[in-house]
Each structure stands twice: as C-alpha cells, then as structure tokens.
Coordinates of C-alpha atoms in Angstrom, one line a residue:
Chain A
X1 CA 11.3 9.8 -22.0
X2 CA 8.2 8.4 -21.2
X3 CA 8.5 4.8 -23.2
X4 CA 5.7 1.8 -22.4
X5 CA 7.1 -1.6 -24.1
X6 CA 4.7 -4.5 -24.8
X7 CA 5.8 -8.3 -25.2
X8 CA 4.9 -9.9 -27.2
X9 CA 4.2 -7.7 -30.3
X10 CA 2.5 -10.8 -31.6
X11 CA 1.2 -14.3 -30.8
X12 CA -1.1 -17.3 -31.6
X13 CA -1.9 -19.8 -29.3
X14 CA -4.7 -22.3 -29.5
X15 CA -7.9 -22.2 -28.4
X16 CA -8.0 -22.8 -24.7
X17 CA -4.8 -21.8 -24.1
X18 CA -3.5 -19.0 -21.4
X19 CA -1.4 -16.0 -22.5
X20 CA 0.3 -13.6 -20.9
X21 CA 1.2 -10.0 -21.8
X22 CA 3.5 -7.7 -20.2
X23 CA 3.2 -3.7 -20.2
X24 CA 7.0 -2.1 -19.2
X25 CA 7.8 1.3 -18.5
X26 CA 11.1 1.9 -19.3
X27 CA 12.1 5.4 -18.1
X28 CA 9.2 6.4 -15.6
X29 CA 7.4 4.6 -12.9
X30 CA 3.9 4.7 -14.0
X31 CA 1.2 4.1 -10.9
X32 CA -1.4 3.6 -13.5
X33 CA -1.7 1.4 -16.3
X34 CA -4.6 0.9 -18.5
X35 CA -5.4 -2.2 -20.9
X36 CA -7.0 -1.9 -24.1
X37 CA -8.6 -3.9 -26.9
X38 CA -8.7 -2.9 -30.2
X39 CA -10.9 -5.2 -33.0
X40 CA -10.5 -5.0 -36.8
X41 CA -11.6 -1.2 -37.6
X42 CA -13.1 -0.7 -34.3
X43 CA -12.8 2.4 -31.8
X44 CA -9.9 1.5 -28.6
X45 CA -12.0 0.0 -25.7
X46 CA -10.7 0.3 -22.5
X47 CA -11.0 -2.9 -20.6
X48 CA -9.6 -2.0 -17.3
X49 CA -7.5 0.3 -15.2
X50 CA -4.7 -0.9 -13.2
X51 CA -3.0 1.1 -9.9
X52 CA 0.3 -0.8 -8.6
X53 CA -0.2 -2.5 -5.4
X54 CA -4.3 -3.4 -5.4
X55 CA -7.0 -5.1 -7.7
X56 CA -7.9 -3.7 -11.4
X57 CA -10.8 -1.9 -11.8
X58 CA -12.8 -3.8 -14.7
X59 CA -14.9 -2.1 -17.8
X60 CA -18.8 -2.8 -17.5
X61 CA -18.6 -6.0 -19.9
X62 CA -15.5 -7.1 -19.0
X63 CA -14.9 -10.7 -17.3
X64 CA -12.1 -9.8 -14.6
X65 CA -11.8 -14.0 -14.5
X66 CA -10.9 -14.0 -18.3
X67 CA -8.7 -11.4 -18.4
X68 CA -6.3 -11.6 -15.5
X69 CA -4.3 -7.9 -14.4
X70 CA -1.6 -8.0 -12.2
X71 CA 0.3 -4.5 -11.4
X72 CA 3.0 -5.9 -9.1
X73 CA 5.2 -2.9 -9.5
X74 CA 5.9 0.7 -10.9
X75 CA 7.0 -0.6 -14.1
X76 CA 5.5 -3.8 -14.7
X77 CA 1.8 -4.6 -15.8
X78 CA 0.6 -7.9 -17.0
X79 CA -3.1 -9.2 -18.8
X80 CA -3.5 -13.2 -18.9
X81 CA -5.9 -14.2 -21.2
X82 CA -7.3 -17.4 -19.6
X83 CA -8.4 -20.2 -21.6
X84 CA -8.5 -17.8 -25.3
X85 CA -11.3 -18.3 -27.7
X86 CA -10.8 -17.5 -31.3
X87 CA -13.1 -14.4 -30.7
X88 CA -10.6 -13.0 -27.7
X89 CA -8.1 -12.5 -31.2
X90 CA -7.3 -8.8 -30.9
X91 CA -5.2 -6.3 -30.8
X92 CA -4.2 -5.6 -26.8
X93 CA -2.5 -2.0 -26.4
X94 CA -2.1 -0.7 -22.6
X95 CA -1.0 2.5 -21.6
X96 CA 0.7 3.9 -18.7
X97 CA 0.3 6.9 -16.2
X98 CA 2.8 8.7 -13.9
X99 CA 0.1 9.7 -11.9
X100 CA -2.5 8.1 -9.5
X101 CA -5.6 6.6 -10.9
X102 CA -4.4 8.6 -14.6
X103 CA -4.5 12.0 -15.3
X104 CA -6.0 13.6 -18.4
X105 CA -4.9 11.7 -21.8
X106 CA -2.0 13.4 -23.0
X107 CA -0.3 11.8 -20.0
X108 CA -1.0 8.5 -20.7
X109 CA 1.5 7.2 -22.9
X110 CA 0.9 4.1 -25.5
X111 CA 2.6 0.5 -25.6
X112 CA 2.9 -0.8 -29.4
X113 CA 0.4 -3.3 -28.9
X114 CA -0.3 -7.3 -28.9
X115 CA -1.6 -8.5 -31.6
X116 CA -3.2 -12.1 -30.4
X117 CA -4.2 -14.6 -32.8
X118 CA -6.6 -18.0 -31.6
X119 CA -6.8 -20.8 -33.3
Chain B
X1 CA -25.6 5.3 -29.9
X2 CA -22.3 5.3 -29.8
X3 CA -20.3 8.2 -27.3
X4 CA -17.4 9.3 -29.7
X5 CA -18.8 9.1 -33.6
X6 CA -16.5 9.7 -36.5
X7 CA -17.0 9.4 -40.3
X8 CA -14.8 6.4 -41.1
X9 CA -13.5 7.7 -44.3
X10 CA -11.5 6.9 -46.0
X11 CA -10.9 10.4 -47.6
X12 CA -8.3 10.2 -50.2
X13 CA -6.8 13.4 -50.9
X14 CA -3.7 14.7 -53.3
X15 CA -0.8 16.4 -51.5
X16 CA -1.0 20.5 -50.7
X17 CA -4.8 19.6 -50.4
X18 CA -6.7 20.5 -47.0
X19 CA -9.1 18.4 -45.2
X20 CA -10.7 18.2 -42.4
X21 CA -12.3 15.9 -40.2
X22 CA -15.3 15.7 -37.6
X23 CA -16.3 14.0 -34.9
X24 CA -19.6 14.2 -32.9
X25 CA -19.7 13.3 -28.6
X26 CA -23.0 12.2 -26.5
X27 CA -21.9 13.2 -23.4
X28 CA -22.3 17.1 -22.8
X29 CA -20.8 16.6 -19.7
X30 CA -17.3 15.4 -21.3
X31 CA -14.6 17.4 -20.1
X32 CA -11.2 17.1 -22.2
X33 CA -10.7 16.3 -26.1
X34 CA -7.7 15.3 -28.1
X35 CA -6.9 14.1 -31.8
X36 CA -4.6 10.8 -31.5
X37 CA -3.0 9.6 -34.4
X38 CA -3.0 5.3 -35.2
X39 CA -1.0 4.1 -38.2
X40 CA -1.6 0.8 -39.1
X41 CA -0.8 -2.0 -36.8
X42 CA 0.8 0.8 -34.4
X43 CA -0.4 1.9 -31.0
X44 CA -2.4 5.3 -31.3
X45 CA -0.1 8.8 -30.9
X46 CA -1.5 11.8 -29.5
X47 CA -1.5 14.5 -31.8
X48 CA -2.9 17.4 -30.3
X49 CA -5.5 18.3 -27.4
X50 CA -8.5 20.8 -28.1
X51 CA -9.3 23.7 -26.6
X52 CA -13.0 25.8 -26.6
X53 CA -10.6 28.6 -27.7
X54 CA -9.4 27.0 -30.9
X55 CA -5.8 25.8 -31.4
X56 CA -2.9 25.2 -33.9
X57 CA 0.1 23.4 -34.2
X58 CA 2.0 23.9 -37.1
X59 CA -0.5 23.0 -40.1
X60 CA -3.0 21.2 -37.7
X61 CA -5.9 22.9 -36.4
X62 CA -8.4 22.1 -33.5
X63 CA -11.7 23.3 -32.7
X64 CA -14.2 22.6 -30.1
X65 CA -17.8 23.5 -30.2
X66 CA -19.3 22.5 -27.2
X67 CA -22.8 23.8 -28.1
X68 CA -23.1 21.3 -30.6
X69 CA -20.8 18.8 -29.2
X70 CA -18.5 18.3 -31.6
X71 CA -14.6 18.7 -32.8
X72 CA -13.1 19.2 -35.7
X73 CA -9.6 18.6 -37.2
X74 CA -8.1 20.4 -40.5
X75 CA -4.9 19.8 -41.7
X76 CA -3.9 22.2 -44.2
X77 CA -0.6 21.2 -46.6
X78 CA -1.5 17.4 -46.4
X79 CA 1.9 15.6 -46.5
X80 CA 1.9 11.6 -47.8
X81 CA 3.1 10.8 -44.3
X82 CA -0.1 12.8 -43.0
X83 CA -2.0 9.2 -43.9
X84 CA -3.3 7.5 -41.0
X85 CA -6.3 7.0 -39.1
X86 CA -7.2 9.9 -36.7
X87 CA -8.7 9.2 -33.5
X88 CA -10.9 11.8 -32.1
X89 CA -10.7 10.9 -28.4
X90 CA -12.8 12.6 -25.2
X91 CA -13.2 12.1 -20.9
X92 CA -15.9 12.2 -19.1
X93 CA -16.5 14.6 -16.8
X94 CA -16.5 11.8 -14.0
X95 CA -13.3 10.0 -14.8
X96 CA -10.7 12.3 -16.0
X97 CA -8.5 9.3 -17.1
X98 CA -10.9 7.7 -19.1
X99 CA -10.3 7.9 -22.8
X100 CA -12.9 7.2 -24.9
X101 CA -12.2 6.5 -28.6
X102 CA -14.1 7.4 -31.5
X103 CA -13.3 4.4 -34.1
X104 CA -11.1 7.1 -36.3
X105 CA -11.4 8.3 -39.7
X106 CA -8.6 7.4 -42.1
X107 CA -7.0 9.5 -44.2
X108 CA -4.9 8.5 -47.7
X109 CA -2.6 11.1 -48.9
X110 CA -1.6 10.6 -52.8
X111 CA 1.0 11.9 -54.5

C-alpha cells in the first residue's frame, strides 16, 4: 500500500510555455501533499504543502503565481508551471500524507518524480 | 550556512567493506531524523529513522548525537546494490512535516 504516481515522468516544453503535473495516490487518500524540487546534485527543496480542499502553503522564495497547486481531492494533486524558463528545468517529486497538514517523514510517501526540461 | 550538511562523497568502496557516513544539522531545536535513500533519477526512499538511543536494521546502523548535532550512518557488509546517494533528512521542531534534505552523500560499491 501506500503508492503516489507522478505524470509525466518526463517532459520538455519551450520556454514560455505552461505545464502541468499530477501527483496520484493510488491506494490511500492522502489530505496532504507536498511538492518538491530537486536541481542537478542539490539537496530536495520543498516548495510547498498542499491540504485537499483550501490554498497551498508556499516555501519562503517560492512564487505561488509561477507555480500553480491545486489539491481538488484526496487523491489528486496538481503543480502548473506557468510560463517555464529554462532555469525552472528540474526534477519535480511530491509526496503525499494520510494525515492532516503531514505527520513526521516516514509517513510521507514519494512520487517518482518529473523530470522537466525548457528549452 | 546550510540546515542539513553532508560530505558529498563520492566514497567508493569494495564489497564486505564498511562505511559510514555523517551529517551535521543547525537547528538544535530539530525534532525527528531519518536516512532516505535516492538512486539515480528515482524519487528518494526512506531507509531508516534515528533514534538518540541508537538503532539497527539488519546491517544498517543509526546514531544520533544531539550534543553535537549530528547523525551518523554505517553500513557494515556493503552490497553493490548498497550504491546510492543517502539522504540524511531532519524536522524542525515547529513543523513536524517538514523535511529537510541534506544534499546526500553517494556511495559506489565495487566488486
């Protein structure tokens, strides 16, 4: 139990362009889901925490109108990247949570990741 | 300075050999450690959580020193699949579900 999809695993779009990435869990309703970002031999950085039903809760340095969260429902989160820049290209993992606002980390269980490429 | 610090390796190291790993924290007030695993290209997998009492699972070993702040890893028996990057990961003690990642220190296993 306990499985988070991602989808895409992998895209390039072109500079200026929206994308959209989903966050599933498959067997358990998660009320939390956290999005991360993860550069080229850099630490995980989380960007922003997600509870279904209200508004994300942005990282200090994190542009909430760049990187649109949605959390519509107990299995389903979603990051838009608006208008990408070459330096948005990434690595985008989230995470998900059975409980409210997360628990401790061994409950938050991993999606495989986006890797997003601009051109 | 950074919250979570880890020597980014890589240490390369023949199989049946032991290492171990450190990682340093800012943040006295940080309340719960763990050791994620991230192969390459892969989402990171938690490996095992650390305890001020010490703790083993199977030939991993934790330790938390809380004094001086830091946690350590040793994996004794290294295996080729035991090469990865490990993540030493902590909370702080006002947001429990806040992970913060050290940027991992990767570990080659050689035949």
């Amino acid at each position: 139990g306990a499985v988070v999809s991602q989808h895409p695993s992998w895209v390039i779009c072109k500079s200026g362009t929206s994308v959209k990435i989903e966050c599933r869990s498959l067997d358990f309703q998660a009320t939390t889901m956290f999005w991360y970002r993860q550069f080229p031999k850099q630490s995980l950085m989380l960007m922003a925490t997600s509870n279904e039903g209200s508004k994300a809760t942005y990282e200090q340095g994190v542009e909430k109108d760049k990187f649109l969260i949605n959390h519509a429902s107990l299995t389903l989160s979603t990051l838009t990247v608006t208008s990408a820049h070459p330096e948005d290209s990434s690595f985008y993992i989230c995470s998900a949570s059975r409980s409210s606002s997360g628990s401790v980390g061994y409950e938050q269980y991993f999606g495989p990741g986006t890797r997003l490429t601009v051109t | 300075r950074k919250e979570v610090e880890q020597d980014p390796g890589p240490f390369n190291v023949p199989e049946g050999a032991t290492v171990a790993f450190n990682c340093t924290y800012s943040n006295s007030a940080s309340q719960s450690f763990f050791w994620y695993r991230q192969d390459c290209r892969k989402e990171p997998k938690l490996l095992m959580s650390v305890y001020s009492s010490g703790n083993e699972d199977g030939r991993f070993t934790a330790q938390l020193n809380r004094a001086s702040q830091y946690i350590s890893l040793l994996i004794r028996d290294s295996k080729l699949s035991d090469s990865a990057t490990y993540l030493c990961v902590v909370t702080p003690m006002d947001s429990s579900y806040k992970l913060i990642f050290g940027s991992g220190t990767r570990l080659l296993v050689r035949p």
